[in-house]
Structures are given as structure tokens and as C-alpha cells.
Coordinates of C-alpha atoms and ligand atoms in Angstrom, one line a residue:
X1366 CA 144.8 39.8 -66.4
X1367 CA 145.5 39.9 -62.7
X1368 CA 142.5 39.2 -60.5
X1369 CA 141.9 39.8 -56.8
X1370 CA 139.4 37.8 -54.8
X1371 CA 138.3 39.2 -51.4
X1372 CA 137.5 36.7 -48.6
X1373 CA 138.8 33.7 -46.8
X1374 CA 136.0 31.1 -46.9
X1375 CA 135.2 28.0 -48.9
X1376 CA 133.2 30.2 -51.3
X1377 CA 136.3 32.3 -52.0
X1378 CA 138.5 29.2 -52.4
X1379 CA 136.0 27.8 -55.0
X1380 CA 135.6 31.2 -56.9
X1381 CA 139.4 31.8 -57.0
X1382 CA 140.1 28.2 -58.1
X1383 CA 137.5 28.6 -60.9
X1384 CA 138.7 32.1 -62.0
X1385 CA 142.3 30.8 -62.2
X1386 CA 141.2 28.2 -64.8
X1387 CA 140.5 31.0 -67.2
X1388 CA 142.9 31.2 -70.1
X1389 CA 142.7 35.0 -69.5
X1390 CA 143.9 34.8 -65.9
X1391 CA 147.4 35.7 -65.1
X1392 CA 147.8 36.0 -61.3
X1393 CA 144.8 35.4 -59.0
X1394 CA 145.4 36.9 -55.5
X1395 CA 143.2 36.1 -52.5
X1396 CA 142.9 38.5 -49.6
X1397 CA 143.4 37.1 -47.0
X1398 CA 142.6 33.5 -48.2
X1399 CA 143.2 30.3 -46.2
X1400 CA 145.5 27.3 -46.3
X1401 CA 143.6 25.9 -49.3
X1402 CA 144.2 29.0 -51.5
X1403 CA 147.7 29.2 -50.2
X1404 CA 148.4 25.6 -51.4
X1405 CA 146.8 26.0 -54.8
X1406 CA 149.6 26.2 -57.4
X1407 CA 148.1 29.2 -59.2
X1408 CA 146.7 31.3 -56.3
X1409 CA 148.5 33.8 -54.2
X1410 CA 147.4 34.8 -50.7
X1411 CA 147.9 38.3 -49.5
X1412 CA 147.6 39.3 -45.9
X1413 CA 144.9 42.0 -46.0
X1414 CA 141.7 41.8 -44.0
X1415 CA 138.4 41.9 -45.9
X1416 CA 137.4 45.2 -44.2
X1417 CA 140.6 47.0 -44.8
X1418 CA 139.4 48.9 -47.8
X1419 CA 142.3 51.3 -48.1
X1420 CA 144.9 48.5 -48.2
X1421 CA 142.8 46.5 -50.7
X1422 CA 142.6 49.5 -53.0
X1423 CA 146.3 50.2 -52.6
X1424 CA 147.2 46.5 -53.4
X1425 CA 144.9 46.5 -56.5
X1426 CA 146.6 49.7 -57.8
X1427 CA 150.1 48.6 -57.2
X1428 CA 149.6 45.1 -58.7
X1429 CA 147.7 46.0 -61.9
X1430 CA 144.6 44.2 -60.7
X1431 CA 142.1 44.5 -63.6
X1432 CA 139.2 42.7 -61.8
X1433 CA 138.3 42.3 -58.2
X1434 CA 135.6 39.8 -57.0
X1435 CA 134.1 40.3 -53.6
X1436 CA 133.1 37.1 -51.7
X1437 CA 131.5 38.1 -48.3
X1438 CA 128.7 40.5 -47.5
X1439 CA 130.4 42.6 -44.8
X1440 CA 132.8 44.5 -47.2
X1441 CA 130.0 44.9 -49.7
X1442 CA 127.7 46.5 -47.1
X1443 CA 130.7 48.6 -46.1
X1444 CA 131.0 49.9 -49.6
X1445 CA 134.0 48.2 -51.1
X1446 CA 132.7 48.4 -54.6
X1447 CA 132.0 52.1 -54.4
X1448 CA 135.5 52.6 -52.9
X1449 CA 137.2 50.6 -55.8
X1450 CA 135.2 52.5 -58.4
X1451 CA 136.1 55.9 -56.9
X1452 CA 139.7 54.9 -57.4
X1453 CA 139.1 53.9 -61.0
X1454 CA 139.3 50.2 -60.3
X1455 CA 137.0 47.5 -61.7
X1456 CA 135.2 45.5 -59.0
X1457 CA 132.5 43.0 -59.4
X1458 CA 129.8 43.2 -56.8
X1459 CA 126.8 45.4 -55.7
X1460 CA 127.3 49.0 -54.6
X1461 CA 126.7 49.9 -51.0
X1462 CA 123.2 51.1 -51.9
X1463 CA 122.4 47.8 -53.6
X1464 CA 123.9 45.7 -50.8
X1465 CA 121.1 47.0 -48.6
X1466 CA 119.1 44.2 -50.1
X1467 CA 121.0 42.0 -47.6
X1468 CA 122.3 44.6 -45.1
X1469 CA 118.8 45.8 -44.1
X1470 CA 115.9 43.4 -44.0
X1471 CA 113.6 46.5 -43.3
X1472 CA 114.8 48.0 -46.6
X1473 CA 114.5 44.7 -48.5
X1474 CA 111.0 43.8 -47.2
X1475 CA 109.7 47.3 -48.1
X1476 CA 111.4 46.9 -51.5
X1477 CA 109.6 43.6 -52.1
X1478 CA 106.3 45.1 -51.1
X1479 CA 106.8 48.1 -53.4
X1480 CA 107.6 46.0 -56.4
X1481 CA 105.1 43.2 -55.7
X1482 CA 107.7 40.5 -55.1
X1483 CA 106.0 37.6 -53.3
X1484 CA 107.3 37.3 -49.7
X1485 CA 106.0 36.5 -46.2
X1486 CA 103.6 39.1 -44.7
X1487 CA 105.5 41.3 -42.3
X1488 CA 105.8 44.5 -40.3
X1489 CA 108.9 46.5 -39.3
X1490 CA 109.3 47.8 -35.7
X1491 CA 111.8 49.9 -33.7
X1492 CA 109.7 50.0 -30.4
X1493 CA 109.1 47.0 -28.3
X1494 CA 105.5 48.0 -27.2
X1495 CA 104.2 48.2 -30.8
X1496 CA 106.1 45.1 -31.7
X1497 CA 104.6 43.1 -28.7
X1498 CA 101.1 44.2 -29.6
X1499 CA 101.5 43.0 -33.1
X1500 CA 103.2 39.8 -32.2
X1501 CA 100.3 38.8 -29.8
X1502 CA 97.9 39.0 -32.7
X1503 CA 100.0 36.7 -35.0
X1504 CA 99.5 33.0 -35.7
X1505 CA 102.3 30.7 -34.4
X1506 CA 105.0 30.0 -35.1
X1507 CA 106.0 33.6 -35.8
X1508 CA 109.4 34.8 -37.2
X1509 CA 111.4 37.6 -35.6
X1510 CA 114.5 39.0 -37.5
X1511 CA 117.1 41.6 -36.7
X1512 CA 117.1 44.0 -39.7
X1513 CA 120.9 44.3 -39.9
X1514 CA 123.7 41.9 -40.6
X1515 CA 123.9 39.2 -37.9
X1516 CA 126.1 36.5 -39.5
X1517 CA 123.1 34.3 -40.1
X1518 CA 122.1 34.2 -36.4
X1519 CA 119.5 37.0 -36.4
X1520 CA 116.4 34.9 -37.1
X1521 CA 114.2 33.4 -34.4
X1522 CA 111.4 31.1 -35.2
X1523 CA 109.2 31.5 -32.1
X1524 CA 106.8 28.8 -31.0
X1525 CA 105.1 31.0 -28.4
X1526 CA 104.2 34.7 -28.3
X1527 CA 106.3 35.2 -25.2
X1528 CA 109.4 33.7 -26.9
X1529 CA 108.8 36.0 -29.9
X1530 CA 108.4 39.0 -27.6
X1531 CA 111.6 38.1 -25.7
X1532 CA 113.5 37.7 -28.9
X1533 CA 112.2 41.1 -30.1
X1534 CA 113.1 42.7 -26.8
X1535 CA 116.6 41.3 -26.9
X1536 CA 117.1 42.6 -30.4
X1537 CA 115.6 46.1 -29.9
X1538 CA 117.5 46.7 -26.7
X1539 CA 120.8 46.2 -28.6
X1540 CA 121.8 43.3 -26.4
X1541 CA 121.4 40.6 -28.9
X1542 CA 123.0 42.0 -32.1
X1543 CA 124.0 45.6 -31.3
X1544 CA 123.0 48.1 -34.0
X1545 CA 121.8 45.3 -36.3
X1546 CA 118.8 44.8 -34.0
X1547 CA 117.7 48.4 -33.7
X1548 CA 115.0 47.6 -36.3
X1549 CA 113.3 44.3 -36.4
X1550 CA 111.1 42.5 -38.9
X1551 CA 108.2 40.3 -37.6
X1552 CA 106.9 38.0 -40.2
X1553 CA 104.6 35.1 -41.0
X1554 CA 106.1 31.6 -40.9
X1555 CA 106.3 29.9 -44.3
X1556 CA 106.0 26.2 -44.9
X1557 CA 107.8 24.4 -47.7
X1558 CA 111.1 23.5 -49.1
X1559 CA 113.9 26.0 -49.3
X1560 CA 116.2 26.5 -52.3
X1561 CA 118.9 28.9 -53.3
X1562 CA 118.8 30.7 -56.6
X1563 CA 121.8 32.7 -57.8
X1564 CA 122.2 35.1 -60.7
X1565 CA 125.0 37.2 -62.1
X1566 CA 123.6 40.6 -62.8
X1567 CA 125.0 43.6 -64.6
X1568 CA 122.3 46.1 -63.8
X1569 CA 120.1 45.1 -66.8
X1570 CA 120.7 41.5 -67.6
X1571 CA 120.7 38.5 -65.2
X1572 CA 122.3 35.2 -66.0
X1573 CA 121.1 32.4 -63.7
X1574 CA 123.5 29.9 -62.2
X1575 CA 122.7 26.2 -61.7
X1576 CA 120.2 25.7 -58.9
X1577 CA 121.2 24.4 -55.4
X1578 CA 120.1 23.7 -51.9
X1579 CA 121.9 23.8 -48.7
X1580 CA 121.4 22.4 -45.2
X1581 CA 121.3 25.2 -42.7
X1582 CA 120.8 23.4 -39.4
X1583 CA 123.7 21.7 -37.6
X1584 CA 122.3 18.2 -37.0
X1585 CA 121.0 15.3 -39.0
X1586 CA 117.3 15.4 -40.0
X1587 CA 117.5 19.2 -40.4
X1588 CA 117.3 19.9 -36.7
X1589 CA 119.5 21.8 -34.2
X1590 CA 120.8 25.4 -34.3
X1591 CA 121.1 27.3 -37.6
X1592 CA 124.6 27.5 -39.1
X1593 CA 126.1 29.2 -42.1
X1594 CA 125.5 25.9 -44.0
X1595 CA 126.5 22.3 -43.3
X1596 CA 126.4 21.0 -46.9
X1597 CA 124.9 21.7 -50.3
X1598 CA 124.2 20.2 -53.7
X1599 CA 123.4 21.2 -57.2
X1600 CA 121.1 20.9 -59.0
X1601 CA 118.1 21.3 -56.7
X1602 CA 115.3 18.9 -57.8
X1603 CA 112.6 21.1 -56.2
X1604 CA 113.3 23.8 -58.8
X1605 CA 111.4 22.3 -61.8
X1606 CA 111.8 24.1 -65.2
X1607 CA 108.4 25.7 -64.5
X1608 CA 109.4 27.0 -61.1
X1609 CA 112.7 28.2 -62.6
X1610 CA 110.8 30.3 -65.1
X1611 CA 108.6 31.7 -62.4
X1612 CA 111.5 32.7 -60.2
X1613 CA 113.0 34.7 -63.0
X1614 CA 109.7 36.4 -63.9
X1615 CA 108.2 36.9 -60.4
X1616 CA 111.3 37.6 -58.4
X1617 CA 114.5 38.3 -60.3
X1618 CA 113.2 40.5 -63.1
X1619 CA 111.1 42.8 -60.9
X1620 CA 114.0 43.2 -58.6
X1621 CA 116.4 44.3 -61.3
X1622 CA 113.7 46.6 -62.7
X1623 CA 113.0 48.1 -59.2
X1624 CA 116.7 48.7 -58.5
X1625 CA 117.0 50.5 -61.8
X1626 CA 114.0 52.6 -61.1
X1627 CA 115.5 53.6 -57.8
X1628 CA 118.6 54.8 -59.6
X1629 CA 120.8 52.0 -58.2
X1630 CA 121.0 49.3 -60.8
X1631 CA 122.1 46.0 -59.3
X1632 CA 125.5 44.5 -60.4
X1633 CA 126.9 41.5 -58.7
X1634 CA 125.9 38.1 -57.6
X1635 CA 122.4 38.1 -56.3
X1636 CA 121.2 35.2 -54.0
X1637 CA 117.5 34.6 -53.6
X1638 CA 116.6 32.4 -50.6
X1639 CA 113.2 30.9 -51.7
X1640 CA 110.5 28.9 -50.0
X1641 CA 108.5 26.7 -52.3
X1642 CA 105.3 25.2 -50.9
X1643 CA 103.9 21.9 -51.9
X1644 CA 101.1 23.6 -53.8
X1645 CA 103.7 25.5 -55.8
X1646 CA 103.4 28.8 -53.9
X1647 CA 106.7 30.6 -54.3
X1648 CA 107.9 33.2 -51.8
X1649 CA 111.2 35.1 -51.4
X1650 CA 112.5 34.6 -47.9
X1651 CA 115.4 37.0 -48.3
X1652 CA 118.1 38.3 -50.6
X1653 CA 121.8 38.1 -50.1
X1654 CA 124.1 40.3 -52.1
X1655 CA 126.8 37.6 -52.7
X1656 CA 127.1 33.9 -53.5
X1657 CA 126.1 31.3 -50.9
X1658 CA 128.5 29.3 -48.9
X1659 CA 128.6 26.3 -49.2
X1660 CA 126.4 26.4 -52.4
X1661 CA 129.2 28.0 -54.4
X1662 CA 131.5 24.9 -53.9
X1663 CA 129.2 22.4 -55.8
X1664 CA 128.1 25.1 -58.3
X1665 CA 131.7 25.9 -59.2
X1666 CA 132.4 22.1 -59.6
X1667 CA 129.7 22.0 -62.3
X1668 CA 130.5 25.3 -64.1
X1669 CA 132.2 24.7 -67.4
X1670 CA 132.0 28.3 -68.8
X1671 CA 134.8 30.7 -68.2
X1672 CA 133.9 32.5 -64.9
X1673 CA 136.4 35.3 -65.5
X1674 CA 135.0 36.0 -68.9
X1675 CA 131.4 36.3 -67.5
X1676 CA 132.3 38.5 -64.5
X1677 CA 134.5 40.7 -66.7
X1678 CA 131.5 41.2 -69.0
X1679 CA 129.2 41.9 -66.1
X1680 CA 131.4 44.8 -64.9
X1681 CA 131.2 46.3 -68.4
X1682 CA 127.4 45.7 -68.7
X1683 CA 128.0 43.3 -71.6
X1684 CA 126.1 40.3 -70.2
X1685 CA 123.4 40.5 -72.9
X1686 CA 126.2 39.5 -75.3
X1687 CA 127.1 36.4 -73.3
X1688 CA 125.8 33.0 -74.3
X1689 CA 124.1 30.8 -71.6
X1690 CA 126.4 29.2 -69.2
X1691 CA 127.3 25.6 -69.7
X1692 CA 127.2 23.1 -66.9
X1693 CA 128.5 19.6 -66.2
X1694 CA 125.3 17.5 -66.4
X1695 CA 126.4 15.5 -63.3
X1696 CA 125.3 16.3 -59.8
X1697 CA 127.7 17.9 -57.3
X1698 CA 127.5 17.6 -53.5
X1699 CA 129.6 19.2 -50.8
X1700 CA 129.8 18.1 -47.1
X1701 CA 131.0 20.7 -44.7
X1702 CA 133.3 19.6 -41.9
X1703 CA 133.1 21.9 -38.9
X1704 CA 135.0 22.3 -35.6
X1705 CA 133.0 20.5 -32.8
X1706 CA 130.9 23.1 -30.9
X1707 CA 130.2 25.2 -34.0
X1708 CA 128.0 27.4 -34.3
X1709 CA 128.7 27.9 -30.6
X1710 CA 132.3 28.1 -29.3
X1711 CA 134.9 25.8 -30.7
X1712 CA 138.7 25.2 -30.6
X1713 CA 141.1 26.5 -33.2
X1714 CA 144.6 25.6 -34.1
X1715 CA 144.0 21.8 -34.3
X1716 CA 146.2 20.0 -36.9
X1717 CA 144.3 18.6 -39.8
X1718 CA 145.6 15.3 -41.3
X1719 CA 144.6 12.9 -44.1
X1720 CA 143.6 15.5 -46.7
X1721 CA 143.4 13.7 -50.0
X1722 CA 145.9 14.4 -52.7
X1723 CA 144.2 16.6 -55.3
X1724 CA 144.2 14.0 -58.0
X1725 CA 140.9 12.2 -58.4
X1726 CA 138.8 13.7 -61.2
X1727 CA 135.6 15.4 -60.0
X1728 CA 136.6 15.5 -56.3
X1729 CA 137.8 18.5 -54.5
X1730 CA 138.2 19.5 -50.8
X1731 CA 137.7 23.3 -50.6
X1732 CA 139.1 25.0 -47.5
X1733 CA 137.3 27.5 -45.3
X1734 CA 138.6 28.0 -41.7
X1735 CA 142.1 26.7 -42.2
X1736 CA 145.6 28.2 -42.1
X1737 CA 149.2 27.1 -42.3
X1738 CA 151.1 27.1 -39.0
X1739 CA 154.6 25.8 -38.7
X1740 CA 154.2 23.9 -41.9
X1741 CA 151.0 22.2 -40.7
X1742 CA 147.4 22.8 -41.8
X1743 CA 145.4 23.7 -38.8
X1744 CA 141.8 24.7 -38.1
X1745 CA 141.1 28.5 -37.9
X1746 CA 137.3 28.8 -37.9
X1747 CA 134.0 27.0 -37.3
X1748 CA 133.4 25.7 -40.8
X1749 CA 136.7 24.2 -41.8
X1750 CA 136.5 22.3 -45.0
X1751 CA 133.9 21.4 -47.7
X1752 CA 134.5 17.9 -49.3
X1753 CA 132.9 18.2 -52.7
X1754 CA 132.4 15.7 -55.5
X1755 CA 130.7 15.2 -58.9
X1756 CA 128.7 12.0 -59.5
X1757 CA 126.3 10.6 -62.1
X1758 CA 123.5 11.1 -59.6
X1759 CA 123.0 12.6 -56.2
X1760 CA 123.7 9.3 -54.4
X1761 CA 127.0 8.8 -56.2
X1762 CA 128.2 12.3 -55.6
X1763 CA 127.3 11.9 -52.0
X1764 CA 129.2 8.7 -51.7
X1765 CA 132.2 10.2 -53.4
X1766 CA 132.1 13.3 -51.2
X1767 CA 131.9 11.2 -48.0
X1768 CA 134.8 9.0 -49.2
X1769 CA 137.0 12.1 -48.9
X1770 CA 135.6 12.9 -45.5
X1771 CA 136.6 9.5 -44.1
X1772 CA 140.3 10.1 -44.4
X1773 CA 140.3 13.6 -42.9
X1774 CA 140.9 14.0 -39.2
X1775 CA 141.4 16.5 -36.5
X1776 CA 140.5 16.7 -32.8
X1777 CA 136.7 17.1 -32.5
X1778 CA 135.9 17.3 -36.2
X1779 CA 132.1 17.0 -36.9
X1780 CA 129.9 16.7 -40.0
X1781 CA 126.4 15.7 -40.8
X1782 CA 126.0 12.3 -42.4
X1783 CA 122.8 13.0 -44.3
X1784 CA 123.7 15.8 -46.7
X1785 CA 121.5 15.5 -49.8
X1786 CA 118.8 13.4 -48.1
X1787 CA 115.9 15.5 -49.4
X1788 CA 117.1 15.2 -53.0
X1789 CA 117.8 11.5 -52.6
X1790 CA 114.4 10.8 -51.1
X1791 CA 112.8 12.3 -54.2
Ligands
AMP1132 P1 117.0 34.5 -43.5 O1 118.3 35.0 -42.9 O2 115.9 35.5 -43.5 O3 117.2 33.6 -44.7 O4 116.6 33.4 -42.4 C1 117.4 32.3 -42.1 C2 116.6 31.0 -42.1 O5 115.5 31.1 -41.3 C3 116.0 30.7 -43.5 O6 116.9 30.0 -44.3 C4 114.9 29.8 -43.1 O7 115.3 28.5 -42.9 C5 114.4 30.4 -41.8 N1 113.3 31.4 -42.1 C6 113.5 32.7 -42.2 N2 112.3 33.3 -42.5 C7 111.4 32.4 -42.4 C8 109.9 32.4 -42.6 N3 109.2 33.5 -42.8 N4 109.3 31.2 -42.5 C9 110.0 30.1 -42.3 N5 111.3 30.0 -42.1 C10 112.0 31.1 -42.2
LIG1133 N1 124.3 29.1 -47.5 C1 123.8 30.1 -46.8 C2 124.5 31.4 -46.9 O1 125.5 31.5 -47.7 O2 124.1 32.4 -46.4

């Protein structure tokens, strides 16, 4: 069958690369894709933006696309799945109503409370006066979040009450994030270790993917500004078999049941961002309605089952018939290379040299912000590449991933040198 993947990041490169390995895949198109998907022998880029829903539907109709897989949150929140379905097209992802779990933190926090899903204590505000009064009574640090989509930048962990009030005022005035800040969530700061937990859901059944952890901050030692993710690995040692079972029972299952009860059963990837405290307390920080980036890259390296088969079954609500997924028992680790300055301003259009030949088994450089210009591969975004490798243990996969990084160059390239340190220290 012909498949369409919507997106242009490292996540979409990894998903499309994996989908194309299915014996059932004919052509796999990526809209709009990047230099990495352009250069894959069995992937085809098409120049349509992720938010141009009419053109995407038109393309799917005229190219006999039997399955569309959506990568990023923005088109999901915009309603791409509903739009495809209204046109009789099969599209894997949450409906617009379901995508609110990511698109509105006010919605999702109230949902967690209603269905007793463990999460940080919180209140939702749309007025600065009531928000300020509440903030002054909270212990420090206190967390202030824009309710809407803010590209991962809408969270402030404030060390003082004044800092929290200033952040709240910036959001509520519309100055900081426009409409996304018209409602804010003020919540308790949680201590512990974060992990990412993904499932593939079809409304009723959820199949968990391998566990993973990412490094969200820009600099070594997990400090500096928050980014979309500087590196990730799978599995996540913090998720013991016992915690795994609790995540399914305390978080995932009540969520699917709640969404069904609301009349909007959840189909798609579902990404739980969790905080696991030393004493085993488990809390849900947030949901995303998509796969994580860069977690997808190491996870796809380990997936041995046929991804196309599974997503196809999910669209038809046949997941209960699927066997458990099978995984490479090795560890996978990905190091993200970014343009210097990211997540602030950075240059684009710099030529990238030294990309390794795609030969060595278990090593793969996924592209994110890249494009082809005049026959050269150049940078075209903040997060540029994700050098990923399998290894017998976390140290070996790290060494193999960094070996790929060593040969790659462009003006002002940057990466963290300590990806995986938490897992290695265990
Ligand atoms: P979110 O977009 O809600 O996942 O927040 C982005 C990041 O901010 C998370 O990955 C955490 O590192 C941090 N964060 C968010 N909420 C909290 C919280 N209540 N306590 C501690 N850290 C948090
Ligand atoms: N890895 C963080 C994210 O995808 O949001």
C-alpha cells in the first residue's frame, strides 16, 4: 500500500524509514520531509506543508494513499485526522477532540482530575489577579504553564513568587505566547526522574512501545534552557517492570476509559511524560498526542515488528488481535546535533559535511532540520541531525553514536557530550 507521513523532523524520518521496511509498503511519501528522507532510496518527499490540510487530502486522494501517519502536534490539534476521515481517507492519529490532551493543558489537567490520574496539584487561571493571589500561597519553586501549544517553551519553573507572577502576567497578556497563554496552569513542582512512555492506541486497546528517556535541557549536566530534546535512549532503566505495570494501570488505562466515556475514543500515538520520584511516587506531567522527538529515533532502531501492520490495525480497531511488539534487546541511543544558538536564534543554510555512509549495522543518522540546496546538504532548522546507534549496553551504544558525530561538521554545530549519563551512572 502507499503511505503518507506528515512532518519534516527526525521523528518523521525515523517513522517513514521504519514504515518503508514493511513488506506491505509500496511507496512511502513524506510531506514535506527533509534531506534525509529525500536521500532514502525508498522514500519520496512531496512539497506540501504540514498545515496545508486541503493539499494533503488532495495528494492522498490522487495518489491512492491507504494510510497516513501524522508526526507533529500542530496538524493534529488543527484537525487533520477529522479532515482526512471526512474525505474517506484512513489516517492514524488522534482526532481534534482527542488532541486537546496536548493542545490544552487546562483541558488535560481537568481530565486527569476527573479520572483520578495522578498528576501535580494545580489550578487553572485566566485573570492575573486571582493567579497572583494563588501563586503567593504556593511553595517554591512553582511551575507556570501556558495552556495552549507553545513549541515546548511554555513552561516556567519559577524560583521566586515574583518570577512566577511575571511569567503568568506575560502569558495572560498574550505577549509571551499569544492565544496559547490566555489560560495558564499553575502547578506544584515535582521532584524525581522523568521518563517518556508511548503507546499505540485504537480507542480500546493500547500497545506500549519500548521505554525511553530524553534530555530536554541544552547543556551538559541537564542545565540550560529547555529544548525540544538533545538526545534520547531506549530502554529507560528507571522504568522497572513494576513501574511499567503501574503506568499502564494508573495512567494509560484510565485515560483510554475516560476518553471513551466522553465519546471521543483515543486513537493514535499517546505520549505520557512522567515523573518518577525516588520513593516510587508516579505522576503524569503531561500528555502529548504524538511520538516524542528524539525518543522515536532510538525506539525505531529497536523495533523489530512491522510498524505498518500495527498502525494499519490500529486505524481499523484491530489492535486486540495484534501480538506484543518485538524489540531488539540491545540499547539504542541518539545524540542530537543542533545549530549553535538553538533554542535561541541560529543560522541556517550551512553546508553539512562528513555524514557517514549508511552502511554500518545498527548505526543511523536521522535528519531533522536539513534540506538539499544546489546539490549540498545544508542546515534548515535548530535541531539538525540525530546520530543514533544500537549497542550491547548503554555505554557501547553511546560510544557508537558519538563515533558518527565526530565525522560530521558544519559551521557552529553543537551537541551535548553526556547523553545517557543518568542511565550509565545507574
Ligand atoms: P511539559 O511541557 O508540561 O512537559 O513541561 C516541560 C518540562 O518542564 C518537563 O519535561 C519537565 O522537565 C518540566 N516540568 C513541567 N512540569 C513540571 C512540574 N510540575 N514539576 C517539575 N518539572 C516540571
Ligand atoms: N522529546 C520531547 C518531545 O517530543 O516533546
